[in-house]
PDB file of C-alpha atoms in Angstrom:
ATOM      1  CA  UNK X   1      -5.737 -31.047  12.598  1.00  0.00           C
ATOM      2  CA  UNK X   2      -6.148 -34.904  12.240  1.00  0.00           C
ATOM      3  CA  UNK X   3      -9.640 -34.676  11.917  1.00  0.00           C
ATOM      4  CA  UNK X   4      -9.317 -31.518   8.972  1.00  0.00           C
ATOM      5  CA  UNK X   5      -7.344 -34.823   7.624  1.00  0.00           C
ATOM      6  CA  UNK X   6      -3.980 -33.046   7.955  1.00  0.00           C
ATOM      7  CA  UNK X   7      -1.311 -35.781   7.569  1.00  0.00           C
ATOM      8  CA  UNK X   8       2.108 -33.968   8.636  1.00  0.00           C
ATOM      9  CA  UNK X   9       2.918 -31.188  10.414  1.00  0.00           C
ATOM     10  CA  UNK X  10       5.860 -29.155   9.233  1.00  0.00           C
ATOM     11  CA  UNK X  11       7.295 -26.967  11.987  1.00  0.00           C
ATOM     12  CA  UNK X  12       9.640 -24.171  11.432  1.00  0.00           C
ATOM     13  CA  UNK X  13       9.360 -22.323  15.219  1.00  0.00           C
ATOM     14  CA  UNK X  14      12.975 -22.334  17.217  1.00  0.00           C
ATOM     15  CA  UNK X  15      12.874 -23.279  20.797  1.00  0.00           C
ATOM     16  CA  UNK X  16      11.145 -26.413  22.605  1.00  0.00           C
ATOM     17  CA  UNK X  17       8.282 -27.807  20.885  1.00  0.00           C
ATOM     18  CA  UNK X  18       8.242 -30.959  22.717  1.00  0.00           C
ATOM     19  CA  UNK X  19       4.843 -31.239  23.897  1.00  0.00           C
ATOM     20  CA  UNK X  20       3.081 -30.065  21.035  1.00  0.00           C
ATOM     21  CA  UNK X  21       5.297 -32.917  18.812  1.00  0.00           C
ATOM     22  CA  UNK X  22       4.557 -35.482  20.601  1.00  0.00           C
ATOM     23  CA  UNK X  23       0.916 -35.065  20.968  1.00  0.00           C
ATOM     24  CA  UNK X  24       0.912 -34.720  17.104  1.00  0.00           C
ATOM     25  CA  UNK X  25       3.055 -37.997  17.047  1.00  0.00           C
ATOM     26  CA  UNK X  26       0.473 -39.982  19.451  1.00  0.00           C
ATOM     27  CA  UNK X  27      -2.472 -38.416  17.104  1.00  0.00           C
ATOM     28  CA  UNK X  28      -0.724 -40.557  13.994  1.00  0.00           C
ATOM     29  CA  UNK X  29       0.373 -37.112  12.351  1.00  0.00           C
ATOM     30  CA  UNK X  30       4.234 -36.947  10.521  1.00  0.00           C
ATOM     31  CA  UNK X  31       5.986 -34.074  12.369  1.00  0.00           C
ATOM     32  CA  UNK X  32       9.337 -32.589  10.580  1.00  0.00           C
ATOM     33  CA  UNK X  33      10.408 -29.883  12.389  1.00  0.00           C
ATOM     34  CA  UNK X  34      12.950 -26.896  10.311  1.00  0.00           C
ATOM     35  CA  UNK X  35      13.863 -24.516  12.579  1.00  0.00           C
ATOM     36  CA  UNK X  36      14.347 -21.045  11.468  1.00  0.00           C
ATOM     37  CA  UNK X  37      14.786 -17.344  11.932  1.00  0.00           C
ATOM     38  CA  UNK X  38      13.739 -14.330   9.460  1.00  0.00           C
ATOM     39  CA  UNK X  39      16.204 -12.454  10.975  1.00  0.00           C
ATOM     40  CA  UNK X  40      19.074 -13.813   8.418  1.00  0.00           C
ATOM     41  CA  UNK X  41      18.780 -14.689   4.543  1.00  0.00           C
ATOM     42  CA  UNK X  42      18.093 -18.175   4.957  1.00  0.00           C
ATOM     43  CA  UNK X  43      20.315 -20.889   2.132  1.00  0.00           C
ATOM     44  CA  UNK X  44      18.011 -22.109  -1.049  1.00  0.00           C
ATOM     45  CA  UNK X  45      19.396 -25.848  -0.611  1.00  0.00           C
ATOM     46  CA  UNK X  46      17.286 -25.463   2.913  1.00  0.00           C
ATOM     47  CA  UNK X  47      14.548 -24.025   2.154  1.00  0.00           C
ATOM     48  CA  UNK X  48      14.186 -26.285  -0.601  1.00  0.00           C
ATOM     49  CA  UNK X  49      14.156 -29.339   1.125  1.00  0.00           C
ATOM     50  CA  UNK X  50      11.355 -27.816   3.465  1.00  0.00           C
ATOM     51  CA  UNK X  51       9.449 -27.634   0.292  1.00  0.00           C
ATOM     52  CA  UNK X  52      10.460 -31.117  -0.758  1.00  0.00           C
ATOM     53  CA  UNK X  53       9.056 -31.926   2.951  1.00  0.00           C
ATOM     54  CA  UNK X  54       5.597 -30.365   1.888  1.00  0.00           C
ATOM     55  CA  UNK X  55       5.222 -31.765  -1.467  1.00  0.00           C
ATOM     56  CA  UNK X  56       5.886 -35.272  -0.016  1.00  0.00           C
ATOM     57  CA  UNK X  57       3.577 -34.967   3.319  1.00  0.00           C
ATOM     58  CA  UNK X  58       0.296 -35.521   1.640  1.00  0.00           C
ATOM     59  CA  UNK X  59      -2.327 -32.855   3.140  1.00  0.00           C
ATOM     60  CA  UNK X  60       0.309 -30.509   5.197  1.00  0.00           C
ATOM     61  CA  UNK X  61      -0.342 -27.834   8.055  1.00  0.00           C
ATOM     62  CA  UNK X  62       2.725 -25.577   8.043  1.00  0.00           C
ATOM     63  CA  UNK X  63       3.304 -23.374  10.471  1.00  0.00           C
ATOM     64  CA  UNK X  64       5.660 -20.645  12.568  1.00  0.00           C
ATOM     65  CA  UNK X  65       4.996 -18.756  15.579  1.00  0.00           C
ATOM     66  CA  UNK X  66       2.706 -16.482  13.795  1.00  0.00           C
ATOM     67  CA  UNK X  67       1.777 -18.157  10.453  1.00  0.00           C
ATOM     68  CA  UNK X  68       2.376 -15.014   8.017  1.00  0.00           C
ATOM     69  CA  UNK X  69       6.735 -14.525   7.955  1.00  0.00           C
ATOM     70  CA  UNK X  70       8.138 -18.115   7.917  1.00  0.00           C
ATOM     71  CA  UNK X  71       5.153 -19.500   6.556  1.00  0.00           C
ATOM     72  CA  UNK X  72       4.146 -17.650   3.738  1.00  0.00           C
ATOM     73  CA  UNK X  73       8.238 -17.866   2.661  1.00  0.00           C
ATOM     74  CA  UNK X  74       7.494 -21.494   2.497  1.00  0.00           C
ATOM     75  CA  UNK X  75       4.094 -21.382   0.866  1.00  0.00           C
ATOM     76  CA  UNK X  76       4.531 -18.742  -1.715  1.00  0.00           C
ATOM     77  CA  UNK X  77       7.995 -20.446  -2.743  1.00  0.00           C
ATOM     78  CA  UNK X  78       5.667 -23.883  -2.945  1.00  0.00           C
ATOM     79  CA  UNK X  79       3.952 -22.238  -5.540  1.00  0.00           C
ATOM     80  CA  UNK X  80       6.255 -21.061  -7.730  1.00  0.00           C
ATOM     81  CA  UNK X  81       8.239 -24.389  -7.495  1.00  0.00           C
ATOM     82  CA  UNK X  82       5.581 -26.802  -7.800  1.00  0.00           C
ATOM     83  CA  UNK X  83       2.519 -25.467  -8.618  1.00  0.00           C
ATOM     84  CA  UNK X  84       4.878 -23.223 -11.003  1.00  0.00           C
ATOM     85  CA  UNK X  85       3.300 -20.028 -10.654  1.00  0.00           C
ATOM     86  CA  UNK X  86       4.692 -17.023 -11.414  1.00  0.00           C
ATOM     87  CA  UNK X  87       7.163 -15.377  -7.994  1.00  0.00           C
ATOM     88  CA  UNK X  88       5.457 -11.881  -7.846  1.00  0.00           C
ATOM     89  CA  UNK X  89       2.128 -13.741  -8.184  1.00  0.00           C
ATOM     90  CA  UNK X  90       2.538 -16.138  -5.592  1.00  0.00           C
ATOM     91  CA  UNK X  91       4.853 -13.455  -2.921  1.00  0.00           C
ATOM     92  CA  UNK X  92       1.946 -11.059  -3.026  1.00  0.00           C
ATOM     93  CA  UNK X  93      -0.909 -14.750  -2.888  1.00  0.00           C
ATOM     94  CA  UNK X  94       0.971 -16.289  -0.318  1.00  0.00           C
ATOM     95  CA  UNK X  95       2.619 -13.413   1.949  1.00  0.00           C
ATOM     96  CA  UNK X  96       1.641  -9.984   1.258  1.00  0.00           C
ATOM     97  CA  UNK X  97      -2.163 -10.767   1.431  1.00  0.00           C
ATOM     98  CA  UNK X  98      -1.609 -12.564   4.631  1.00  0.00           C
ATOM     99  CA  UNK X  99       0.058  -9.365   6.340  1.00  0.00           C
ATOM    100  CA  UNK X 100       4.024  -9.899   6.040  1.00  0.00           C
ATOM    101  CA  UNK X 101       5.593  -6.704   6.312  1.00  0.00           C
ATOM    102  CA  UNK X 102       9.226  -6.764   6.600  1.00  0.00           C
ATOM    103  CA  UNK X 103       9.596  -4.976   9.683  1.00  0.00           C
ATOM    104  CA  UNK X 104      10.783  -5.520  12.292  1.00  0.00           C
ATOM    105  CA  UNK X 105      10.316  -8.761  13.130  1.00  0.00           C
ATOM    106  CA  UNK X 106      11.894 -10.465   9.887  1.00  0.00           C
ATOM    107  CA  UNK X 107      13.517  -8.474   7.507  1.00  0.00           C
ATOM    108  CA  UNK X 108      15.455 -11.589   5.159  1.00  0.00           C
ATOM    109  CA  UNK X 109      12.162 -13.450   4.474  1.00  0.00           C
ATOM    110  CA  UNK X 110      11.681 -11.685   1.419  1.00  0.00           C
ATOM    111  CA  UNK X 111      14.816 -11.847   0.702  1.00  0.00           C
ATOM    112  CA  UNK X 112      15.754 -14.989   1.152  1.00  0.00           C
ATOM    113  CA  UNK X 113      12.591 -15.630  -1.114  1.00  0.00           C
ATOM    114  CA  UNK X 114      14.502 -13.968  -4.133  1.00  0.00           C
ATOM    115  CA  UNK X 115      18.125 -15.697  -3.168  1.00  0.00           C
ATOM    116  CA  UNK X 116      15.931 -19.387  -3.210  1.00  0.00           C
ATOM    117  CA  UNK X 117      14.632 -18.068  -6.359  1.00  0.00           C
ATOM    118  CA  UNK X 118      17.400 -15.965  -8.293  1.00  0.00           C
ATOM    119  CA  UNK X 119      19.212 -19.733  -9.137  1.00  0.00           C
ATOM    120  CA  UNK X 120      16.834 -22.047  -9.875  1.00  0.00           C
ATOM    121  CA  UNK X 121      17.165 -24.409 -12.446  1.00  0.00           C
TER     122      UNK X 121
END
């Protein structure tokens, strides 16, 4: 990743990521780690400040366990909060053309997409 000329890594797998973090950290690279689960609708102010997180990382790998549930959440809401593009453009973009499905593995991404997005100012 540090020589794509990734900056910061943000992490949002559960469980120990030790190793991997502090091989990053050695390599220079930011690390910010938000732990998370698609299994429950996940509060805006959070996932907001993981976006905040991105925005301010400079060139930013984000990743889960798989890369498609968690992340494309992140990404897609990224794009309508920054980049400002429209939310059923960027959900189908960012997640639906990278292969989230909703089941079984987690069923409140998309909905905690609409929740972070329903009250937005």
């Amino acid at each position: 990743l540090r020589a794509l000329g990734v900056e910061s890594i943000v992490d949002l797998r559960g469980g120990n990521v030790d190793d991997e973090e502090t091989a990053a950290r050695r390599l220079g690279l930011r690390v910010v780690r938000f732990p998370f689960s698609g299994l429950f609708v996940v509060h805006r102010e959070f996932l907001v400040r993981i976006v905040d997180a991105v925005r301010s990382g400079g060139r930013v790998y984000v990743h889960c366990d798989v890369g498609r549930d968690r992340t494309s959440l992140i990404v897609a809401l990224y794009r309508v909060l920054v980049d400002g593009w429209q939310p059923g453009v960027a959900w189908q973009r960012e997640a639906v053309d990278y292969g989230y499905r909703p089941w079984p593995w987690h069923p409140a991404i998309q909905a905690s997409y609409r929740a972070a997005l329903k009250d937005r100012r």
